[in-house]
Tab-separated table of C-alpha atoms and ligand atoms in Angstrom:
chain	number	residue	atom	x	y	z
Y	1	MET	CA	164.970	-33.047	-7.602
Y	2	GLU	CA	161.817	-32.168	-5.801
Y	3	THR	CA	158.982	-34.031	-7.451
Y	4	ALA	CA	156.006	-33.048	-5.339
Y	5	GLU	CA	154.696	-29.661	-4.440
Y	6	GLN	CA	154.274	-28.940	-0.773
Y	7	LEU	CA	151.560	-26.740	0.575
Y	8	ARG	CA	153.981	-24.229	1.974
Y	9	ALA	CA	153.065	-20.595	1.843
Y	10	THR	CA	155.442	-18.447	-0.147
Y	11	GLU	CA	153.325	-15.379	0.456
Y	12	PRO	CA	151.442	-15.811	3.715
Y	13	GLY	CA	148.211	-13.863	3.784
Y	14	GLU	CA	145.594	-13.218	6.387
Y	15	ASP	CA	141.899	-13.751	5.704
Y	16	LEU	CA	140.171	-10.382	5.396
Y	17	PHE	CA	136.959	-11.922	6.730
Y	18	ALA	CA	136.103	-15.360	8.087
Y	19	ILE	CA	135.098	-18.055	5.616
Y	20	LYS	CA	133.538	-21.060	7.330
Y	21	GLY	CA	134.023	-23.237	4.269
Y	22	ILE	CA	132.469	-24.023	0.902
Y	23	HIS	CA	128.701	-23.946	1.425
Y	24	HIS	CA	127.795	-25.396	-1.974
Y	25	LEU	CA	128.687	-25.442	-5.663
Y	26	GLU	CA	126.012	-24.532	-8.194
Y	27	PHE	CA	126.179	-26.011	-11.686
Y	28	TYR	CA	124.251	-24.596	-14.640
Y	29	VAL	CA	123.200	-27.538	-16.796
Y	30	GLY	CA	121.064	-28.145	-19.872
Y	31	ASN	CA	118.817	-30.686	-18.195
Y	32	ALA	CA	118.913	-30.669	-14.406
Y	33	LYS	CA	116.462	-33.564	-14.039
Y	34	GLN	CA	118.752	-35.878	-15.996
Y	35	ALA	CA	121.944	-34.461	-14.460
Y	36	ALA	CA	120.527	-35.161	-10.993
Y	37	TYR	CA	120.019	-38.770	-12.010
Y	38	TYR	CA	123.701	-39.079	-13.016
Y	39	TYR	CA	124.953	-37.438	-9.823
Y	40	ARG	CA	122.810	-39.819	-7.781
Y	41	ARG	CA	123.139	-43.083	-9.703
Y	42	ALA	CA	126.736	-42.711	-10.846
Y	43	LEU	CA	128.474	-40.502	-8.284
Y	44	GLY	CA	126.502	-41.545	-5.192
Y	45	PHE	CA	124.791	-38.277	-4.252
Y	46	THR	CA	121.429	-38.176	-2.494
Y	47	LEU	CA	118.628	-35.931	-3.733
Y	48	ARG	CA	117.662	-33.744	-0.803
Y	49	GLY	CA	115.797	-30.740	-2.153
Y	50	TYR	CA	114.081	-29.137	-5.111
Y	51	LEU	CA	113.209	-25.594	-6.171
Y	52	GLY	CA	111.095	-24.633	-9.194
Y	53	PRO	CA	107.656	-23.494	-10.350
Y	54	GLU	CA	105.997	-25.800	-7.806
Y	55	THR	CA	107.805	-23.950	-5.018
Y	56	GLY	CA	107.143	-20.468	-6.382
Y	57	VAL	CA	110.291	-19.951	-8.516
Y	58	LYS	CA	109.129	-19.519	-12.098
Y	59	ASP	CA	112.298	-19.215	-14.185
Y	60	ARG	CA	114.339	-22.272	-13.203
Y	61	ALA	CA	114.442	-25.741	-11.683
Y	62	SER	CA	117.160	-26.627	-9.179
Y	63	TYR	CA	117.983	-29.992	-7.629
Y	64	PHE	CA	119.970	-30.008	-4.394
Y	65	VAL	CA	122.057	-33.179	-4.040
Y	66	GLN	CA	124.390	-34.051	-1.185
Y	67	GLN	CA	127.040	-36.607	-0.239
Y	68	GLY	CA	128.907	-36.270	3.056
Y	69	LYS	CA	129.419	-32.526	3.415
Y	70	ILE	CA	129.451	-31.968	-0.352
Y	71	ARG	CA	126.431	-29.934	-1.483
Y	72	PHE	CA	125.719	-29.387	-5.177
Y	73	ILE	CA	122.870	-27.463	-6.794
Y	74	LEU	CA	122.036	-28.471	-10.373
Y	75	THR	CA	120.110	-25.659	-12.049
Y	76	THR	CA	118.467	-25.422	-15.456
Y	77	PRO	CA	116.542	-22.498	-17.002
Y	78	LEU	CA	112.892	-22.877	-18.017
Y	79	HIS	CA	112.981	-20.123	-20.670
Y	80	PRO	CA	115.510	-19.114	-23.349
Y	81	ASP	CA	115.647	-15.444	-22.343
Y	82	SER	CA	117.590	-15.889	-19.133
Y	83	ALA	CA	121.133	-15.387	-17.892
Y	84	ILE	CA	121.261	-19.091	-17.033
Y	85	ALA	CA	120.361	-20.062	-20.616
Y	86	GLU	CA	123.021	-17.660	-21.936
Y	87	HIS	CA	125.596	-19.224	-19.617
Y	88	ILE	CA	124.804	-22.722	-20.873
Y	89	LYS	CA	124.774	-21.614	-24.515
Y	90	MET	CA	128.253	-20.131	-24.094
Y	91	HIS	CA	129.927	-22.601	-21.728
Y	92	GLY	CA	127.942	-25.820	-21.874
Y	93	ASP	CA	127.319	-27.475	-18.510
Y	94	GLY	CA	129.658	-26.181	-15.837
Y	95	VAL	CA	130.209	-24.691	-12.414
Y	96	ARG	CA	128.636	-21.243	-12.057
Y	97	ASP	CA	129.044	-20.585	-8.349
Y	98	ILE	CA	131.535	-21.644	-5.681
Y	99	ALA	CA	129.581	-20.404	-2.669
Y	100	PHE	CA	131.195	-19.737	0.704
Y	101	GLU	CA	129.486	-19.837	4.069
Y	102	VAL	CA	130.336	-16.634	5.956
Y	103	GLU	CA	129.355	-14.896	9.213
Y	104	ASP	CA	128.252	-11.730	7.458
Y	105	ALA	CA	127.326	-11.667	3.758
Y	106	ALA	CA	126.998	-7.860	3.680
Y	107	GLU	CA	130.458	-7.355	5.196
Y	108	ALA	CA	131.993	-9.947	2.813
Y	109	TYR	CA	130.423	-8.104	-0.128
Y	110	ARG	CA	131.572	-4.692	1.116
Y	111	ILE	CA	135.178	-5.802	1.721
Y	112	THR	CA	135.600	-7.712	-1.544
Y	113	THR	CA	134.007	-5.057	-3.774
Y	114	GLU	CA	135.948	-2.253	-2.067
Y	115	ARG	CA	139.112	-4.208	-2.807
Y	116	GLY	CA	138.399	-4.588	-6.498
Y	117	ALA	CA	135.950	-7.463	-6.987
Y	118	ARG	CA	133.047	-6.841	-9.355
Y	119	GLY	CA	129.710	-7.087	-7.588
Y	120	VAL	CA	127.139	-9.406	-9.169
Y	121	MET	CA	124.398	-9.277	-6.526
Y	122	PRO	CA	124.405	-6.923	-3.521
Y	123	PRO	CA	123.328	-8.378	-0.152
Y	124	ASN	CA	119.848	-9.826	-0.498
Y	125	VAL	CA	117.587	-11.535	2.034
Y	126	SER	CA	115.458	-14.536	1.082
Y	127	SER	CA	113.123	-16.132	3.569
Y	128	ASP	CA	110.570	-18.827	4.199
Y	129	HIS	CA	108.900	-20.067	7.378
Y	130	PHE	CA	112.237	-21.423	8.667
Y	131	GLY	CA	113.744	-17.937	8.804
Y	132	GLU	CA	115.959	-15.935	6.505
Y	133	VAL	CA	119.276	-16.305	4.708
Y	134	LYS	CA	121.328	-13.366	3.498
Y	135	THR	CA	123.376	-13.841	0.340
Y	136	SER	CA	125.552	-11.666	-1.897
Y	137	THR	CA	127.635	-12.519	-4.962
Y	138	ILE	CA	130.846	-11.311	-6.594
Y	139	ALA	CA	132.536	-12.260	-9.870
Y	140	THR	CA	135.787	-14.235	-10.137
Y	141	TYR	CA	137.526	-15.714	-13.242
Y	142	GLY	CA	135.465	-15.981	-16.437
Y	143	ASP	CA	131.732	-16.063	-15.763
Y	144	THR	CA	132.289	-17.921	-12.496
Y	145	VAL	CA	131.062	-16.297	-9.281
Y	146	HIS	CA	131.444	-16.594	-5.512
Y	147	SER	CA	128.312	-16.236	-3.428
Y	148	PHE	CA	128.494	-15.475	0.276
Y	149	VAL	CA	125.872	-17.330	2.295
Y	150	GLU	CA	124.976	-16.090	5.788
Y	151	ARG	CA	122.665	-18.594	7.406
Y	152	GLY	CA	122.375	-16.858	10.779
Y	153	SER	CA	119.641	-18.626	12.743
Y	154	TYR	CA	117.936	-20.068	9.649
Y	155	SER	CA	116.538	-23.468	10.660
Y	156	GLY	CA	115.614	-24.903	7.250
Y	157	PHE	CA	117.408	-27.966	5.872
Y	158	PHE	CA	119.179	-25.987	3.109
Y	159	LEU	CA	118.160	-22.644	1.603
Y	160	PRO	CA	114.820	-20.778	1.332
Y	161	ASN	CA	112.415	-21.927	-1.405
Y	162	PHE	CA	113.888	-25.420	-1.520
Y	163	VAL	CA	111.430	-28.132	-0.539
Y	164	GLU	CA	112.777	-31.286	1.000
Y	165	ARG	CA	112.870	-34.427	-1.134
Y	166	THR	CA	113.567	-37.960	-0.021
Y	167	ASP	CA	115.592	-40.280	-2.190
Y	168	ASP	CA	115.265	-44.034	-2.487
Y	169	LEU	CA	117.576	-44.199	-5.490
Y	170	ALA	CA	121.018	-43.169	-4.350
Y	171	GLU	CA	123.593	-45.397	-2.729
Y	172	GLY	CA	126.550	-43.392	-1.411
Y	173	CYS	CA	130.052	-43.835	-2.778
Y	174	GLY	CA	131.765	-42.597	0.389
Y	175	LEU	CA	132.638	-39.043	-0.694
Y	176	LYS	CA	133.112	-36.766	2.329
Y	177	HIS	CA	133.957	-33.202	1.375
Y	178	VAL	CA	135.397	-30.934	-1.307
Y	179	ASP	CA	139.204	-31.025	-1.100
Y	180	HIS	CA	139.950	-28.395	-3.744
Y	181	VAL	CA	138.430	-26.653	-6.753
Y	182	VAL	CA	140.669	-25.933	-9.748
Y	183	GLY	CA	140.233	-22.924	-12.005
Y	184	ASN	CA	141.619	-22.812	-15.553
Y	185	VAL	CA	142.433	-19.366	-16.861
Y	186	ASP	CA	143.754	-18.175	-20.230
Y	187	TRP	CA	147.396	-17.650	-21.298
Y	188	ASN	CA	149.262	-15.399	-18.854
Y	189	LYS	CA	146.277	-14.839	-16.576
Y	190	MET	CA	147.421	-16.936	-13.616
Y	191	GLU	CA	149.282	-14.168	-11.784
Y	192	GLU	CA	146.362	-11.794	-12.113
Y	193	THR	CA	143.957	-14.418	-10.773
Y	194	VAL	CA	146.246	-15.388	-7.888
Y	195	ASN	CA	146.649	-11.698	-7.007
Y	196	PHE	CA	142.860	-11.309	-7.067
Y	197	TYR	CA	142.499	-13.940	-4.311
Y	198	ARG	CA	145.312	-12.307	-2.343
Y	199	ASP	CA	143.964	-8.775	-2.649
Y	200	VAL	CA	140.248	-9.450	-2.341
Y	201	PHE	CA	140.193	-12.317	0.199
Y	202	GLY	CA	143.646	-12.193	1.808
Y	203	PHE	CA	144.352	-15.770	0.675
Y	204	SER	CA	147.900	-17.122	0.876
Y	205	ARG	CA	149.850	-18.222	-2.143
Y	206	PHE	CA	151.541	-21.604	-2.067
Y	207	VAL	CA	154.465	-23.232	-3.797
Y	208	SER	CA	153.432	-25.057	-6.871
Y	209	PHE	CA	154.859	-25.698	-10.243
Y	210	ASP	CA	156.127	-23.125	-12.669
Y	211	ASP	CA	158.262	-22.597	-15.761
Y	212	LYS	CA	161.408	-24.121	-14.345
Y	213	ASP	CA	159.588	-27.198	-13.267
Y	214	ILE	CA	160.008	-30.420	-15.188
Y	215	SER	CA	156.285	-31.129	-14.990
Y	216	THR	CA	155.582	-28.162	-17.261
Y	217	GLU	CA	157.304	-29.976	-20.089
Y	218	TYR	CA	154.882	-32.878	-19.766
Y	219	SER	CA	151.696	-31.209	-18.656
Y	220	ALA	CA	152.021	-27.868	-20.488
Y	221	LEU	CA	150.543	-25.962	-17.603
Y	222	ARG	CA	151.584	-23.641	-14.854
Y	223	SER	CA	149.758	-23.813	-11.574
Y	224	THR	CA	149.693	-21.868	-8.331
Y	225	VAL	CA	147.596	-22.682	-5.289
Y	226	VAL	CA	145.750	-20.089	-3.225
Y	227	ALA	CA	144.109	-20.990	0.079
Y	228	ASN	CA	142.505	-19.372	3.093
Y	229	SER	CA	144.261	-19.493	6.454
Y	230	ASN	CA	142.708	-22.726	7.762
Y	231	LYS	CA	143.230	-24.316	4.293
Y	232	TRP	CA	139.595	-25.422	4.092
Y	233	VAL	CA	139.385	-23.506	0.850
Y	234	LYS	CA	142.091	-24.508	-1.654
Y	235	PHE	CA	142.044	-23.245	-5.225
Y	236	PRO	CA	144.811	-24.291	-7.626
Y	237	ILE	CA	144.815	-21.877	-10.589
Y	238	ASN	CA	146.145	-23.206	-13.923
Y	239	GLU	CA	147.216	-21.412	-17.072
Y	240	PRO	CA	148.470	-22.955	-20.329
Y	241	ALA	CA	152.218	-23.256	-20.903
Y	242	GLU	CA	154.323	-24.246	-23.891
Y	243	GLY	CA	155.132	-27.930	-23.626
Y	244	LEU	CA	155.751	-31.100	-25.569
Y	245	LYS	CA	152.050	-31.343	-26.334
Y	246	ARG	CA	149.243	-28.860	-26.785
Y	247	SER	CA	148.183	-27.662	-23.388
Y	248	GLN	CA	145.114	-29.356	-21.935
Y	249	ILE	CA	144.363	-25.984	-20.324
Y	250	GLU	CA	144.249	-24.303	-23.705
Y	251	GLU	CA	141.837	-26.944	-24.954
Y	252	TYR	CA	139.623	-26.334	-21.944
Y	253	VAL	CA	139.603	-22.566	-22.464
Y	254	GLN	CA	138.753	-23.023	-26.159
Y	255	PHE	CA	135.774	-25.233	-25.424
Y	256	TYR	CA	134.534	-23.493	-22.280
Y	257	LYS	CA	134.891	-20.149	-24.102
Y	258	GLY	CA	137.017	-18.647	-21.375
Y	259	ALA	CA	138.154	-19.300	-17.851
Y	260	GLY	CA	136.184	-21.639	-15.617
Y	261	VAL	CA	136.258	-24.515	-13.160
Y	262	GLN	CA	138.312	-27.408	-14.545
Y	263	HIS	CA	137.798	-29.956	-11.801
Y	264	VAL	CA	136.360	-30.435	-8.361
Y	265	ALA	CA	138.303	-32.810	-6.098
Y	266	MET	CA	136.250	-34.708	-3.538
Y	267	GLU	CA	137.795	-36.658	-0.684
Y	268	SER	CA	137.051	-40.249	0.215
Y	269	THR	CA	138.437	-42.002	3.283
Y	270	ASN	CA	138.492	-45.290	1.354
Y	271	ILE	CA	139.295	-44.605	-2.264
Y	272	LEU	CA	139.478	-48.300	-3.186
Y	273	GLU	CA	135.838	-48.842	-2.154
Y	274	THR	CA	134.720	-45.525	-3.627
Y	275	ILE	CA	136.238	-46.172	-7.047
Y	276	ALA	CA	135.058	-49.789	-7.154
Y	277	LYS	CA	131.486	-48.517	-6.588
Y	278	MET	CA	131.774	-45.698	-9.101
Y	279	ARG	CA	133.172	-48.020	-11.753
Y	280	ALA	CA	130.291	-50.427	-11.119
Y	281	ASN	CA	127.949	-47.428	-11.539
Y	282	GLY	CA	129.443	-46.697	-14.960
Y	283	VAL	CA	131.575	-43.639	-14.151
Y	284	GLU	CA	134.356	-43.280	-16.729
Y	285	PHE	CA	137.893	-42.580	-15.527
Y	286	ILE	CA	141.042	-41.729	-17.442
Y	287	SER	CA	143.106	-44.861	-17.977
Y	288	VAL	CA	146.608	-45.292	-16.658
Y	289	PRO	CA	149.249	-47.257	-18.579
Y	290	GLU	CA	150.256	-50.509	-16.891
Y	291	ALA	CA	153.851	-49.319	-16.866
Y	292	TYR	CA	152.932	-46.619	-14.324
Y	293	TYR	CA	152.646	-49.318	-11.670
Y	294	SER	CA	155.900	-51.131	-12.455
Y	295	ASP	CA	158.030	-48.608	-10.547
Y	296	LEU	CA	155.349	-47.287	-8.191
Y	297	VAL	CA	156.774	-48.519	-4.880
Y	298	GLU	CA	160.253	-47.479	-5.941
Y	299	ARG	CA	158.924	-43.995	-6.696
Y	300	VAL	CA	156.639	-43.372	-3.704
Y	301	GLY	CA	157.996	-45.731	-1.022
Y	302	ALA	CA	155.920	-47.984	1.212
Y	303	ILE	CA	152.144	-47.497	1.076
Y	304	GLN	CA	149.301	-49.203	2.942
Y	305	GLU	CA	147.384	-50.101	-0.193
Y	306	ASP	CA	147.936	-53.179	-2.316
Y	307	VAL	CA	149.527	-52.073	-5.595
Y	308	ALA	CA	147.625	-54.762	-7.526
Y	309	GLU	CA	144.337	-53.273	-6.293
Y	310	LEU	CA	145.420	-49.743	-7.196
Y	311	LYS	CA	146.436	-50.991	-10.619
Y	312	ALA	CA	143.136	-52.785	-11.143
Y	313	LEU	CA	141.254	-49.551	-10.411
Y	314	ASN	CA	143.788	-47.211	-12.122
Y	315	ILE	CA	144.383	-45.170	-8.956
Y	316	LEU	CA	147.454	-42.885	-8.888
Y	317	VAL	CA	149.789	-42.144	-5.969
Y	318	ASP	CA	151.850	-39.048	-5.246
Y	319	VAL	CA	154.187	-38.398	-2.352
Y	320	ASP	CA	155.557	-35.354	-0.536
Y	321	ASP	CA	157.468	-34.780	2.704
Y	322	LYS	CA	154.262	-35.004	4.791
Y	323	GLY	CA	153.003	-38.316	3.446
Y	324	TYR	CA	151.227	-39.479	0.327
Y	325	MET	CA	147.935	-39.153	-1.453
Y	326	LEU	CA	145.896	-41.294	-3.817
Y	327	GLN	CA	143.943	-39.802	-6.709
Y	328	ILE	CA	142.022	-40.586	-9.866
Y	329	PHE	CA	140.355	-38.386	-12.477
Y	330	THR	CA	137.060	-38.936	-14.240
Y	331	LYS	CA	136.685	-38.229	-17.906
Y	332	PRO	CA	134.838	-34.952	-18.595
Y	333	VAL	CA	131.253	-35.268	-17.373
Y	334	GLU	CA	129.773	-33.505	-20.393
Y	335	ASP	CA	130.521	-33.678	-24.115
Y	336	ARG	CA	132.758	-30.641	-24.232
Y	337	PRO	CA	136.257	-31.480	-22.876
Y	338	THR	CA	135.731	-29.225	-19.872
Y	339	LEU	CA	134.627	-30.079	-16.321
Y	340	PHE	CA	135.689	-33.339	-14.667
Y	341	PHE	CA	135.967	-34.682	-11.125
Y	342	GLU	CA	138.890	-35.945	-9.067
Y	343	ILE	CA	138.530	-38.422	-6.238
Y	344	ILE	CA	141.310	-38.072	-3.689
Y	345	GLN	CA	142.360	-39.749	-0.469
Y	346	ARG	CA	145.000	-38.070	1.645
Y	347	ARG	CA	147.350	-40.107	3.816
Y	348	GLY	CA	149.226	-37.126	5.177
Y	349	GLY	CA	150.220	-35.838	1.756
Y	350	GLU	CA	149.258	-32.265	0.967
Y	351	SER	CA	150.139	-32.268	-2.729
Y	352	PHE	CA	147.790	-32.011	-5.688
Y	353	GLY	CA	149.453	-34.738	-7.729
Y	354	LYS	CA	152.204	-32.988	-9.606
Y	355	GLY	CA	154.492	-36.023	-9.498
Y	356	ASN	CA	151.915	-37.953	-11.488
Y	357	PHE	CA	152.302	-35.801	-14.593
Y	358	LYS	CA	155.881	-36.935	-15.070
Y	359	ALA	CA	155.212	-40.519	-13.971
Y	360	LEU	CA	152.284	-40.872	-16.369
Y	361	PHE	CA	154.269	-39.429	-19.232
Y	362	GLU	CA	157.201	-41.750	-18.591
Y	363	ALA	CA	154.873	-44.722	-18.327
Y	364	ILE	CA	153.412	-43.887	-21.739
Y	365	GLU	CA	156.949	-43.675	-23.134
Y	366	ARG	CA	157.842	-47.058	-21.664
Y	367	ASP	CA	154.833	-48.591	-23.415
Y	368	GLN	CA	155.867	-46.820	-26.606
Y	369	ALA	CA	159.399	-48.195	-26.276
Y	370	GLU	CA	158.021	-51.718	-25.802
Y	371	ARG	CA	156.180	-51.387	-29.107
Y	372	GLY	CA	159.450	-50.245	-30.677
Y	373	ASN	CA	158.062	-46.791	-31.453
Y	374	LEU	CA	160.305	-44.583	-29.353
X	401	LIG	FE1	143.213	-31.765	-8.353
């Protein structure tokens, strides 16, 4: 039986316009000042910029934090009568915008809206003394949006209206870039969402798990991956499925009040060091039963890492025909059981960790059996 999904296109697409990569993710949060502290002190980001009343923007405060090539904007509203406040009231803290860097923000807007995307903001130029940046925005699942950022010859450090900040607080955790961003959608909405990325962007659809797959039984979800042609943008899309337990996707959708970003996976080139630092910083991770590690080598074959170290840090391993990958999930980073982060290190493997659903479930059962409760 195949236990790991491979990133093999089942429906090859062709990008309808060039996407250079993910420019940034913007989070709407209840208290951006305090969130920025967590992202710096716990997750290892560096504060690089700020936008707010002091910089001429009256309705919000935004903190731009960065680690490696990962750029996050943490935004909070300053007044109750704002779309940002409404978003937070409905969804709690979460990802609002997965912004792409593109050659031409007007062209990206024209193509995507002509092909069925709902426009949120037509092409708009913002400028400061470093030049101008053109942006446009379309809607995707739930209240989540994709902005298109055209930097052109803009020479500022980030985006107009942000002033540079220096940070003497953060100590990096070794995160390099965004590996993938996962969207959770409601019952029976996965196909529609996958088709949206095919029709509007020309993204390819990849093999992942479905009804017939054993993992569904354990994880109660169906998932399909869409990606652009250079695979720099990878979006697994999950929907709830009937399983042995209530679907975690259903729980997400209930608490987020609709579809939204479930997790953002960030790559480290040394996950052992990264997780040791994050744990020391107080980041909470989901715990893995000891029994998971008893058959690890048997399950995944030879790996470079010391199993005892992986076990001590609760890092998971999944294997496919290209190699293996290591991963770990944080607990939700707000009080609703919604958004969390994944830290991933790829050693050739292209999977998203499907094999771990079954392995984790079986490990829990082994523990249960040891207590005589199975
Ligand atoms: Fe993931």
